[in-house]
Amino acid sequence: MASSRPFSCLNIVVFLCFFYVLPQVSLAAKARHFHWEVGYLFWSPDCVENPVMGINGQYPGPTIRAKAGDTVVVHLHNKLHTEGVVIHWHGIRQFETPWADGTASISQCVINPEETFVYRFKVDKAGTYFYHGHYGMQRSAGLYGSLIVDVADGEKEPFHYDGELNLLLSDWWHQNVHEQEIGLSSNPMRWIGEPQSILMNGKGQYNCSLAGHLSKKTSLCKLRADAQCAPPILHVLPNKTYRLRLASTTSLASLNLAIGHHKMVLVEADGNYVQPVTLDDIDIYSGESYSVLITTNQNPSMNYWVSLGVRGRHPATPPGLTILNYHPNTARPPSSPLPIHAAWDDYPHSKAIANKILALQGSPKPPTRYDRRIYLLNTQNKINGFTKWSINNVSLALPSTPYLGSIKFGLKGAFDHQSPPENFSSEYDVMKPPSNPNSTVSSGVYKLEFGKTIDVILQNANALNANVSEIHPWHLHGHDFWVLGYGEGKFSEEKHSKNLNLKNPPLRNTVVIFPYGWTAIRFVTDNPGVWAFHCHIEPHLHMGMGVIFAESVERIKNIPQAAIGCGMTAKMVMNNSHT
């Protein structure tokens, strides 16, 4: 909710520190209906035409805007000729609607060509979210869009701002997603390589530059100002405070955002208010969303660069660029140099940013004790010569029948009923390649009781090649979790548990594991359903880096037939009008 008057960053920090976050309950909640068709388009996201998966003839998909307490109803019709489709509403917890989570083979059946499925769910919490395809690697094909939830009528944000800007971040390849999937599933594996472009709101520049001094090539972006690849200029007035919403649906790239000569005050992370902190730049990993406040207090006769650099991988992709355009200047490229990003492997810089993100005073605190602790070791492995990613030496393979239906009906042969390991060998050396790289495939699930406090220790390790450990952003469906801490090397319960943050840990739905390190999270099982927990890097999930949490499925009532009426549950659904 925007204010009509300027508000300085210092005022914002003071105001946030003492603001009590009111419960978001709206007496005027409403149902918001959307009718969408998903299909392929020819599009030029980075000035090079390629097939793109779009919605209603546009890419990225339409922005959904609702208020906390509203019900969103999306009538999704599949116009793809040969593919199924689902859409996941990233960050929406789906209380009492687990079948609307939009995960193929987990919460619902795939929507086949010319079929329509109706997603109906409540957006209970204000914040910055997005949606994307969750079948195969359709997110890499461009199936995504923004989902913004404003505070309910009568409620206020714990900060003021004069205007709002929105950037949905993604990466883009010229090789189509089907070729990428085939390459990843080949022996030997053919890696997808680094993206050709970094996109903002689906727009980027390949083989050209917004800044003439950066390239000797013709500045196609300047010549084609109205093209599909024209940068999304951020138009601002001097001496105002703007809320900049950021969400990353990248398939691979971890990013760092910086705005020339402007600091940012971080106020929201994954739909949760955080203690305001002033930053020169911010890391944004795939699956994360943020709100930052910027004050336009620089020279009003100039424009300023907004730049996205690659983190955690040796960058072979040029920065994503756009312009912060001060009115009434023309949207000309700034004459100043680009903002300087930290080196791609400057992990101390990234860890310093992550450790500054803390919950706003008055936010819910985690339980002081856990009921169950699950250790998840991330490793790269081999199965019959094929390269896979595994968790505790198990590579996830989804079944043809959605877990939600097969667990509800107690079907015996729908998935592997042996529970996956909850720990890994204490002898495992996370600093070296696995001594035995062979792994196994399973569709097993971790069954969680209702009302329990669960700790998960995400443990990173060396990949198959020596001296290689990658960044992995992990996303949990159906829940927010508290980020209790990060650490180096192997997690030790004796050494590290006593130093976990139980005072003001941030609530998130996505969190990063740094190379050769661990991350500890805690959540409460208060939402019956079957929930994916996985690396949000698209090829890593495709290669098995994820687990499934089945949470008190027996408590779920009235699952729609359309959600689970396929595979082994089809006959059961026909015999039961309500489950």
Coordinates of C-alpha atoms in Angstrom, one line a residue:
M1 CA 0.0 0.0 0.0
A2 CA 1.7 3.2 -1.2
S3 CA 1.9 6.4 0.8
S4 CA 1.4 9.8 -0.8
R5 CA 4.4 11.4 0.9
P6 CA 8.2 10.8 0.7
F7 CA 9.7 8.7 3.4
S8 CA 13.4 8.4 3.9
C9 CA 15.2 5.1 4.4
L10 CA 16.2 6.2 7.9
N11 CA 12.5 6.8 8.7
I12 CA 11.7 3.4 7.3
V13 CA 14.2 1.6 9.5
V14 CA 12.9 3.3 12.7
F15 CA 9.3 2.7 11.8
L16 CA 9.9 -1.0 11.0
C17 CA 11.8 -1.6 14.2
F18 CA 8.8 -0.7 16.3
F19 CA 5.9 -1.7 14.1
Y20 CA 3.6 -4.5 15.3
V21 CA 2.5 -6.7 12.3
L22 CA -1.2 -7.0 12.4
P23 CA -3.0 -10.2 11.4
Q24 CA -4.1 -10.1 7.8
V25 CA -7.8 -10.9 7.9
S26 CA -10.1 -9.2 5.4
L27 CA -13.8 -8.8 5.7
A28 CA -13.9 -7.9 2.0
A29 CA -12.1 -11.0 0.7
K30 CA -13.2 -11.9 -2.8
A31 CA -12.7 -14.6 -5.4
R32 CA -10.5 -13.5 -8.4
H33 CA -11.0 -15.5 -11.5
F34 CA -8.5 -16.0 -14.4
H35 CA -9.0 -17.9 -17.6
W36 CA -5.7 -19.1 -19.1
E37 CA -4.5 -21.0 -22.1
V38 CA -1.0 -22.4 -22.1
G39 CA 0.7 -22.8 -25.5
Y40 CA 3.9 -22.3 -27.4
L41 CA 4.7 -19.0 -29.0
F42 CA 7.5 -17.6 -31.2
W43 CA 9.1 -15.0 -29.1
S44 CA 12.3 -13.0 -28.8
P45 CA 13.2 -12.8 -25.1
D46 CA 16.7 -11.6 -25.9
C47 CA 16.3 -10.4 -29.4
V48 CA 16.7 -13.9 -30.8
E49 CA 13.5 -15.7 -31.8
N50 CA 12.8 -19.0 -30.2
P51 CA 9.8 -21.1 -29.2
V52 CA 8.6 -20.0 -25.7
M53 CA 5.9 -21.4 -23.5
G54 CA 3.4 -18.6 -22.8
I55 CA -0.1 -17.9 -21.4
N56 CA -2.9 -16.3 -23.4
G57 CA -0.4 -15.4 -26.1
Q58 CA 2.0 -13.5 -23.9
Y59 CA 5.3 -14.1 -22.2
P60 CA 6.0 -14.0 -19.3
G61 CA 2.5 -15.0 -18.2
P62 CA 0.0 -12.5 -16.8
T63 CA 0.7 -11.0 -13.4
I64 CA -1.8 -12.1 -10.7
R65 CA -2.6 -9.4 -8.1
A66 CA -4.8 -10.2 -5.1
K67 CA -5.2 -9.2 -1.5
A68 CA -4.5 -11.3 1.6
G69 CA -7.5 -13.5 2.3
D70 CA -8.7 -13.6 -1.4
T71 CA -9.4 -16.8 -3.2
V72 CA -7.6 -17.1 -6.6
V73 CA -9.3 -19.2 -9.2
V74 CA -7.4 -20.1 -12.3
H75 CA -9.1 -22.0 -15.1
L76 CA -6.1 -23.5 -16.9
H77 CA -6.6 -24.9 -20.3
N78 CA -3.8 -26.9 -22.0
K79 CA -3.3 -25.9 -25.6
L80 CA 0.1 -27.7 -25.9
H81 CA -0.2 -30.3 -28.7
T82 CA 1.8 -33.1 -27.2
E83 CA 2.6 -32.2 -23.6
G84 CA 0.9 -32.2 -20.2
V85 CA 1.2 -29.2 -17.9
V86 CA 0.8 -28.1 -14.3
I87 CA 1.5 -24.8 -12.6
H88 CA 3.0 -24.4 -9.1
W89 CA 2.1 -21.3 -7.1
H90 CA 5.5 -20.7 -5.5
G91 CA 5.3 -19.6 -1.9
I92 CA 1.6 -20.1 -1.5
R93 CA 1.2 -22.6 1.3
Q94 CA -2.1 -24.1 0.1
F95 CA -3.7 -24.6 3.6
E96 CA -6.6 -27.1 3.1
T97 CA -6.0 -27.2 -0.7
P98 CA -2.9 -29.4 -1.1
W99 CA -4.1 -30.6 -4.5
A100 CA -3.8 -27.1 -5.8
D101 CA 0.0 -27.0 -5.2
G102 CA 0.6 -27.7 -8.9
T103 CA 3.2 -30.5 -8.7
A104 CA 2.9 -33.2 -11.3
S105 CA 2.9 -36.8 -9.8
I106 CA 3.0 -35.3 -6.3
S107 CA -0.2 -33.3 -5.7
Q108 CA -2.0 -33.8 -9.0
C109 CA -2.3 -35.5 -12.3
V110 CA -0.8 -33.8 -15.3
I111 CA -3.3 -31.7 -17.3
N112 CA -3.3 -33.4 -20.7
P113 CA -3.7 -31.5 -24.1
E114 CA -7.1 -29.9 -24.5
E115 CA -8.0 -30.6 -20.8
T116 CA -8.9 -27.9 -18.3
F117 CA -8.0 -27.9 -14.6
V118 CA -9.3 -25.4 -12.1
Y119 CA -6.9 -24.2 -9.4
R120 CA -8.7 -22.7 -6.5
F121 CA -6.7 -21.6 -3.4
K122 CA -6.5 -18.9 -0.8
V123 CA -3.7 -16.4 -0.7
D124 CA -3.5 -16.0 3.1
K125 CA -0.4 -13.8 3.4
A126 CA 0.8 -10.6 1.8
G127 CA 4.1 -10.7 -0.1
T128 CA 6.0 -11.1 -3.3
Y129 CA 5.5 -14.5 -5.0
F130 CA 5.5 -16.0 -8.5
Y131 CA 4.2 -19.1 -10.4
H132 CA 5.9 -21.5 -12.8
G133 CA 5.5 -24.8 -14.5
H134 CA 6.4 -27.9 -12.4
Y135 CA 6.3 -30.7 -15.0
G136 CA 9.6 -31.7 -16.7
M137 CA 11.6 -28.6 -17.2
Q138 CA 8.8 -26.3 -18.4
R139 CA 10.0 -23.5 -16.2
S140 CA 13.1 -23.4 -18.4
A141 CA 10.8 -23.1 -21.4
G142 CA 9.4 -19.8 -20.1
L143 CA 6.3 -20.9 -18.2
Y144 CA 6.3 -18.4 -15.3
G145 CA 4.8 -15.1 -14.1
S146 CA 4.5 -12.9 -11.1
L147 CA 2.0 -13.3 -8.2
I148 CA 1.7 -10.3 -5.9
V149 CA -0.4 -10.4 -2.7
D150 CA -1.2 -7.0 -1.2
V151 CA -2.3 -6.5 2.5
A152 CA -5.9 -7.0 3.2
D153 CA -8.3 -4.0 3.3
G154 CA -7.8 -2.1 6.5
E155 CA -4.3 -3.4 7.1
K156 CA -1.0 -1.7 6.6
E157 CA 2.5 -2.7 5.6
P158 CA 5.1 -2.0 8.2
F159 CA 6.8 0.6 5.9
H160 CA 5.8 3.4 3.6
Y161 CA 6.6 3.9 0.0
D162 CA 5.5 6.2 -2.8
G163 CA 5.5 3.8 -5.7
E164 CA 6.2 0.2 -6.7
L165 CA 8.4 -1.5 -9.2
N166 CA 8.5 -5.2 -10.0
L167 CA 11.3 -7.3 -11.6
L168 CA 10.8 -11.1 -12.3
L169 CA 14.3 -12.5 -13.0
S170 CA 15.1 -15.5 -15.2
D171 CA 17.8 -16.9 -17.4
W172 CA 17.5 -18.0 -21.0
W173 CA 19.0 -20.5 -23.4
H174 CA 18.8 -20.7 -27.2
Q175 CA 18.8 -24.5 -27.0
N176 CA 15.2 -25.6 -26.4
V177 CA 14.1 -27.3 -23.2
H178 CA 13.6 -30.7 -24.9
E179 CA 17.1 -30.8 -26.1
Q180 CA 18.3 -29.9 -22.6
E181 CA 16.3 -32.7 -21.1
I182 CA 17.6 -35.2 -23.5
G183 CA 21.2 -34.1 -22.9
L184 CA 20.9 -34.4 -19.1
S185 CA 19.4 -37.9 -19.5
S186 CA 22.1 -39.1 -21.9
N187 CA 25.2 -41.2 -21.2
P188 CA 27.5 -39.4 -21.1
M189 CA 25.6 -36.5 -19.9
R190 CA 25.5 -33.4 -22.0
W191 CA 25.3 -30.4 -19.7
I192 CA 23.1 -27.5 -20.6
G193 CA 26.0 -24.9 -20.3
E194 CA 25.6 -21.4 -19.1
P195 CA 22.6 -19.3 -20.2
Q196 CA 22.9 -17.0 -23.1
S197 CA 21.1 -14.2 -21.4
I198 CA 19.8 -12.9 -18.0
L199 CA 16.2 -11.6 -18.4
M200 CA 14.2 -9.0 -16.4
N201 CA 10.5 -9.4 -16.9
G202 CA 11.2 -11.8 -19.8
K203 CA 13.5 -9.3 -21.6
G204 CA 17.2 -9.3 -22.1
Q205 CA 19.9 -8.6 -24.7
Y206 CA 22.0 -11.2 -26.5
N207 CA 24.9 -10.1 -28.8
C208 CA 24.2 -6.5 -28.1
S209 CA 24.5 -4.1 -25.2
L210 CA 22.6 -1.2 -23.7
A211 CA 25.9 0.5 -23.0
G212 CA 27.8 1.4 -26.1
H213 CA 31.1 1.4 -24.3
L214 CA 30.6 -2.3 -23.4
S215 CA 30.5 -3.6 -26.9
K216 CA 31.6 -2.7 -30.4
K217 CA 28.6 -4.4 -31.8
T218 CA 25.5 -2.6 -33.0
S219 CA 23.3 -1.7 -30.1
L220 CA 20.2 -3.7 -31.2
C221 CA 18.5 -2.9 -27.9
K222 CA 18.6 0.8 -28.5
L223 CA 17.5 0.4 -32.1
R224 CA 14.5 -1.8 -31.3
A225 CA 13.1 0.1 -28.3
D226 CA 9.6 -1.4 -28.8
A227 CA 10.8 -5.0 -29.5
Q228 CA 9.9 -8.0 -27.2
C229 CA 13.5 -7.8 -25.9
A230 CA 13.5 -4.1 -25.0
P231 CA 14.6 -3.7 -21.4
P232 CA 11.9 -2.9 -18.7
I233 CA 12.9 0.6 -17.8
L234 CA 12.3 1.5 -14.2
H235 CA 10.7 5.0 -14.3
V236 CA 11.0 7.0 -11.1
L237 CA 10.5 10.5 -9.7
P238 CA 13.2 12.3 -7.8
N239 CA 13.2 12.3 -3.9
K240 CA 10.7 9.4 -3.6
T241 CA 10.8 6.0 -2.0
Y242 CA 10.0 3.0 -4.1
R243 CA 9.3 -0.6 -3.2
L244 CA 11.2 -2.8 -5.7
R245 CA 9.8 -6.4 -5.7
L246 CA 12.3 -9.0 -6.9
A247 CA 11.6 -12.7 -7.6
S248 CA 13.9 -15.2 -9.2
T249 CA 12.6 -18.0 -11.4
T250 CA 16.0 -18.7 -12.9
S251 CA 16.6 -22.3 -14.0
L252 CA 20.3 -22.2 -13.1
A253 CA 21.8 -18.8 -12.4
S254 CA 22.3 -17.4 -8.9
L255 CA 22.3 -13.6 -9.3
N256 CA 23.5 -10.4 -7.6
L257 CA 21.6 -7.2 -8.1
A258 CA 23.1 -3.7 -7.7
I259 CA 21.8 -0.3 -8.6
G260 CA 24.3 2.4 -9.5
H261 CA 24.8 4.9 -6.6
H262 CA 21.7 3.7 -4.8
K263 CA 21.5 1.6 -1.6
M264 CA 18.7 -0.8 -0.8
V265 CA 16.8 -1.4 2.4
L266 CA 15.7 -5.0 2.6
V267 CA 12.2 -5.3 4.2
E268 CA 10.6 -8.6 2.9
A269 CA 11.9 -12.1 2.1
D270 CA 9.7 -14.8 0.6
G271 CA 6.5 -13.1 1.8
N272 CA 7.8 -12.5 5.4
Y273 CA 8.8 -9.2 6.9
V274 CA 12.4 -8.9 7.9
Q275 CA 14.4 -6.6 10.1
P276 CA 15.4 -3.7 7.8
V277 CA 18.9 -3.8 6.7
T278 CA 20.7 -1.5 4.3
L279 CA 22.6 -3.2 1.5
D280 CA 24.8 -2.1 -1.4
D281 CA 23.8 -5.2 -3.4
I282 CA 21.8 -8.4 -2.8
D283 CA 22.1 -12.0 -3.8
I284 CA 19.0 -13.6 -5.2
Y285 CA 19.0 -17.4 -5.6
S286 CA 16.5 -19.3 -7.7
G287 CA 13.2 -19.5 -5.9
E288 CA 13.7 -16.5 -3.7
S289 CA 11.7 -13.3 -3.6
Y290 CA 12.5 -10.0 -1.9
S291 CA 11.2 -6.4 -1.4
V292 CA 13.8 -3.7 -1.1
L293 CA 13.2 0.0 -0.7
I294 CA 15.2 2.5 -2.7
T295 CA 15.2 6.3 -2.3
T296 CA 15.7 8.4 -5.4
N297 CA 18.0 10.9 -3.8
Q298 CA 20.8 11.0 -6.4
N299 CA 21.4 13.6 -9.1
P300 CA 18.0 14.0 -10.8
S301 CA 19.6 14.9 -14.2
M302 CA 21.1 11.5 -14.5
N303 CA 20.0 7.9 -15.1
Y304 CA 21.5 4.9 -13.3
W305 CA 22.3 1.3 -14.2
V306 CA 20.4 -1.6 -12.7
S307 CA 22.7 -4.7 -13.1
L308 CA 22.4 -8.4 -12.5
G309 CA 25.6 -10.4 -12.2
V310 CA 26.1 -14.2 -12.0
R311 CA 27.0 -15.7 -8.6
G312 CA 28.4 -19.1 -7.7
R313 CA 29.4 -20.1 -11.3
H314 CA 32.2 -18.8 -13.5
P315 CA 30.2 -16.3 -15.5
A316 CA 29.9 -16.9 -19.2
T317 CA 26.7 -14.8 -19.4
P318 CA 26.8 -11.0 -19.7
P319 CA 25.1 -9.0 -16.9
G320 CA 21.4 -8.4 -17.2
L321 CA 20.9 -4.7 -17.6
T322 CA 18.2 -2.1 -17.4
I323 CA 18.0 1.6 -16.4
L324 CA 16.7 3.5 -13.4
N325 CA 15.2 6.4 -15.3
Y326 CA 14.8 9.7 -13.3
H327 CA 11.8 11.7 -14.7
P328 CA 11.8 13.8 -16.8
N329 CA 15.1 12.5 -18.3
T330 CA 14.8 10.4 -21.5
A331 CA 15.5 6.7 -20.9
R332 CA 19.1 7.0 -22.3
P333 CA 21.8 4.7 -21.0
P334 CA 23.8 6.2 -18.2
S335 CA 27.3 7.5 -18.9
S336 CA 28.6 6.1 -15.7
P337 CA 30.3 2.6 -15.4
L338 CA 28.3 -0.4 -14.5
P339 CA 27.9 -1.2 -10.8
I340 CA 30.7 -3.5 -9.6
H341 CA 29.6 -6.9 -8.5
A342 CA 31.6 -9.1 -6.1
A343 CA 33.6 -11.8 -7.7
W344 CA 31.4 -14.8 -8.7
D345 CA 33.2 -17.0 -6.1
D346 CA 33.4 -14.4 -3.3
Y347 CA 31.4 -16.6 -0.9
P348 CA 32.3 -14.6 2.2
H349 CA 30.4 -11.7 0.6
S350 CA 27.4 -13.8 -0.1
K351 CA 27.4 -15.4 3.4
A352 CA 27.6 -11.9 4.9
I353 CA 24.4 -10.9 3.1
A354 CA 22.6 -14.1 4.1
N355 CA 23.5 -13.7 7.7
K356 CA 22.1 -10.2 7.8
I357 CA 18.6 -11.4 7.0
L358 CA 16.7 -11.7 10.3
A359 CA 13.0 -11.7 11.2
L360 CA 11.2 -8.5 12.0
Q361 CA 10.6 -7.9 15.7
G362 CA 7.3 -9.5 16.6
S363 CA 7.5 -12.2 14.0
P364 CA 6.7 -15.8 15.1
K365 CA 9.6 -17.6 16.8
P366 CA 10.5 -21.2 16.2
P367 CA 9.8 -23.9 18.8
T368 CA 12.9 -24.3 21.1
R369 CA 13.1 -28.0 20.6
Y370 CA 12.7 -30.4 17.6
D371 CA 10.8 -33.7 17.5
R372 CA 12.7 -35.1 14.6
R373 CA 15.9 -34.2 12.7
I374 CA 16.5 -35.3 9.2
Y375 CA 20.0 -34.9 7.6
L376 CA 20.0 -34.6 3.8
L377 CA 23.4 -35.0 2.0
N378 CA 23.5 -33.5 -1.5
T379 CA 25.8 -35.5 -3.8
Q380 CA 26.4 -36.0 -7.5
N381 CA 26.5 -39.7 -8.4
K382 CA 26.3 -42.3 -11.1
I383 CA 23.5 -44.8 -11.8
N384 CA 24.4 -47.4 -14.5
G385 CA 26.8 -44.8 -16.0
F386 CA 24.2 -42.0 -16.0
T387 CA 25.0 -38.8 -14.0
K388 CA 22.5 -38.1 -11.3
W389 CA 22.1 -36.0 -8.2
S390 CA 21.2 -37.8 -5.0
I391 CA 20.1 -37.2 -1.4
N392 CA 21.5 -39.6 1.1
N393 CA 22.5 -41.7 -1.9
V394 CA 18.9 -41.8 -3.3
S395 CA 18.0 -40.1 -6.5
L396 CA 14.3 -39.1 -6.7
A397 CA 12.2 -40.6 -9.5
L398 CA 8.5 -39.5 -9.4
P399 CA 5.8 -42.2 -9.9
S400 CA 3.1 -42.1 -12.5
T401 CA 0.3 -41.9 -9.9
P402 CA 0.2 -38.8 -7.7
Y403 CA 1.3 -39.4 -4.2
L404 CA -1.7 -37.5 -2.8
G405 CA -4.1 -40.1 -4.2
S406 CA -2.0 -43.2 -3.7
I407 CA -1.3 -42.5 -0.1
K408 CA -4.9 -41.4 0.6
F409 CA -6.2 -44.7 -0.8
G410 CA -3.4 -46.8 0.6
L411 CA -2.3 -48.2 -2.8
K412 CA 0.6 -50.7 -2.4
G413 CA 2.4 -50.6 -5.7
A414 CA 2.1 -46.9 -6.6
F415 CA 5.5 -45.9 -5.2
D416 CA 8.4 -47.3 -3.2
H417 CA 7.1 -47.8 0.4
Q418 CA 10.6 -48.1 1.9
S419 CA 11.4 -44.8 3.7
P420 CA 14.5 -43.1 2.4
P421 CA 17.5 -42.7 4.8
E422 CA 17.3 -39.9 7.4
N423 CA 21.1 -39.6 7.8
F424 CA 24.3 -40.5 6.1
S425 CA 27.5 -42.2 7.2
S426 CA 29.5 -40.3 9.8
E427 CA 32.6 -41.4 7.8
Y428 CA 31.6 -39.5 4.7
D429 CA 34.1 -36.9 3.7
V430 CA 32.2 -33.9 2.3
M431 CA 35.4 -32.3 1.1
K432 CA 36.2 -35.0 -1.5
P433 CA 34.5 -36.7 -4.4
P434 CA 32.5 -39.8 -3.2
S435 CA 34.7 -42.8 -2.8
N436 CA 31.8 -44.9 -4.2
P437 CA 29.9 -42.8 -6.7
N438 CA 27.2 -45.3 -7.4
S439 CA 23.7 -44.4 -6.2
T440 CA 20.1 -45.8 -6.4
V441 CA 16.7 -44.5 -7.6
S442 CA 13.6 -44.4 -5.5
S443 CA 10.2 -42.9 -5.3
G444 CA 10.0 -43.3 -1.5
V445 CA 8.7 -40.6 0.9
Y446 CA 9.4 -39.3 4.4
K447 CA 6.2 -39.6 6.4
L448 CA 5.7 -36.8 8.9
E449 CA 3.2 -36.8 11.8
F450 CA 0.9 -33.8 12.4
G451 CA 1.9 -31.1 14.9
K452 CA 5.6 -32.0 15.1
T453 CA 8.7 -29.8 14.9
I454 CA 11.0 -31.0 12.2
D455 CA 14.6 -30.0 11.7
V456 CA 16.4 -30.5 8.4
I457 CA 20.1 -30.2 8.0
L458 CA 21.0 -29.7 4.4
Q459 CA 24.6 -30.8 3.9
N460 CA 26.6 -29.9 0.8
A461 CA 29.5 -31.9 -0.5
N462 CA 32.0 -32.3 -3.3
A463 CA 30.6 -33.3 -6.7
L464 CA 32.0 -36.0 -8.8
N465 CA 35.0 -33.9 -9.9
A466 CA 37.6 -32.8 -7.4
N467 CA 37.4 -29.3 -5.9
V468 CA 33.8 -28.7 -7.1
S469 CA 30.9 -27.9 -4.8
E470 CA 28.0 -26.0 -6.1
I471 CA 25.4 -23.6 -4.7
H472 CA 22.0 -25.3 -4.2
P473 CA 18.9 -23.2 -3.4
W474 CA 16.3 -25.5 -1.7
H475 CA 12.5 -24.8 -1.8
L476 CA 9.9 -26.3 0.5
H477 CA 6.3 -26.6 -0.7
G478 CA 3.4 -26.1 1.7
H479 CA 5.4 -24.4 4.4
D480 CA 7.5 -21.5 5.5
F481 CA 10.5 -22.6 7.6
W482 CA 12.9 -20.8 10.0
V483 CA 16.5 -20.6 8.8
L484 CA 18.4 -21.4 11.9
G485 CA 21.9 -21.0 10.5
Y486 CA 24.7 -21.7 8.0
G487 CA 28.0 -23.3 8.6
E488 CA 31.2 -24.5 7.0
G489 CA 32.2 -28.2 6.5
K490 CA 30.2 -31.0 8.0
F491 CA 27.4 -30.3 10.5
S492 CA 28.2 -31.5 14.0
E493 CA 25.3 -31.8 16.4
E494 CA 27.6 -31.4 19.4
K495 CA 29.5 -28.4 18.0
H496 CA 26.9 -26.5 16.0
S497 CA 23.4 -27.1 17.5
K498 CA 24.1 -24.8 20.5
N499 CA 24.9 -21.9 18.1
L500 CA 21.7 -22.1 16.0
N501 CA 19.6 -18.9 16.0
L502 CA 16.3 -19.4 17.9
K503 CA 15.9 -15.7 18.7
N504 CA 15.1 -14.1 15.4
P505 CA 15.6 -16.5 12.5
P506 CA 13.9 -15.4 9.3
L507 CA 10.9 -17.3 7.9
R508 CA 11.6 -18.4 4.3
N509 CA 10.4 -20.9 1.8
T510 CA 13.7 -21.1 -0.1
V511 CA 17.2 -21.2 1.3
V512 CA 20.7 -21.7 -0.1
I513 CA 23.4 -24.2 0.8
F514 CA 26.8 -22.8 0.2
P515 CA 29.6 -24.9 -1.3
Y516 CA 31.2 -27.4 1.3
G517 CA 28.7 -26.1 3.9
W518 CA 25.5 -26.8 5.7
T519 CA 22.2 -25.0 6.3
A520 CA 19.8 -25.8 9.2
I521 CA 16.0 -25.1 9.0
R522 CA 13.0 -25.8 11.2
F523 CA 9.3 -26.1 10.4
V524 CA 6.1 -27.3 12.1
T525 CA 3.9 -29.9 10.4
D526 CA 0.7 -28.0 10.5
N527 CA -0.4 -28.5 6.8
P528 CA -1.5 -31.9 5.7
G529 CA -0.5 -32.8 2.2
V530 CA 2.3 -34.2 0.1
W531 CA 5.0 -31.7 -0.3
A532 CA 8.1 -31.5 -2.5
F533 CA 11.4 -30.3 -1.0
H534 CA 14.0 -29.9 -3.7
C535 CA 16.8 -28.0 -5.2
H536 CA 15.3 -25.2 -7.3
I537 CA 17.9 -25.4 -10.0
E538 CA 15.9 -27.0 -12.8
P539 CA 18.4 -29.5 -14.2
H540 CA 19.4 -30.6 -10.7
L541 CA 15.7 -31.5 -9.8
H542 CA 15.4 -33.2 -13.2
M543 CA 18.4 -35.3 -12.3
G544 CA 17.0 -36.4 -8.9
M545 CA 17.9 -33.7 -6.3
G546 CA 14.7 -33.7 -4.2
V547 CA 12.7 -35.5 -1.5
I548 CA 9.0 -35.9 -0.7
F549 CA 7.4 -35.2 2.6
A550 CA 4.0 -36.9 3.1
E551 CA 2.3 -35.1 6.0
S552 CA -0.8 -36.5 7.7
V553 CA -2.5 -37.3 4.4
E554 CA -5.2 -39.2 6.3
R555 CA -6.5 -35.8 7.6
I556 CA -7.3 -34.5 4.1
K557 CA -10.9 -34.5 3.0
N558 CA -12.7 -33.9 -0.3
I559 CA -9.9 -34.2 -2.8
P560 CA -11.2 -33.2 -6.2
Q561 CA -11.5 -36.1 -8.6
A562 CA -9.8 -34.1 -11.4
A563 CA -6.6 -33.8 -9.2
I564 CA -5.9 -37.5 -8.7
G565 CA -8.1 -39.4 -11.2
C566 CA -5.2 -40.9 -13.1
G567 CA -2.8 -43.8 -12.9
M568 CA -3.6 -46.4 -10.2
T569 CA -6.1 -44.0 -8.5
A570 CA -8.3 -43.6 -11.5
K571 CA -10.5 -46.6 -10.7
M572 CA -10.6 -45.7 -7.0
V573 CA -11.8 -42.1 -7.8
M574 CA -14.5 -43.4 -10.0
N575 CA -15.9 -45.4 -7.1
N576 CA -15.7 -42.6 -4.7
S577 CA -17.3 -39.2 -5.5
H578 CA -15.7 -37.8 -2.3
T579 CA -12.5 -39.0 -0.7

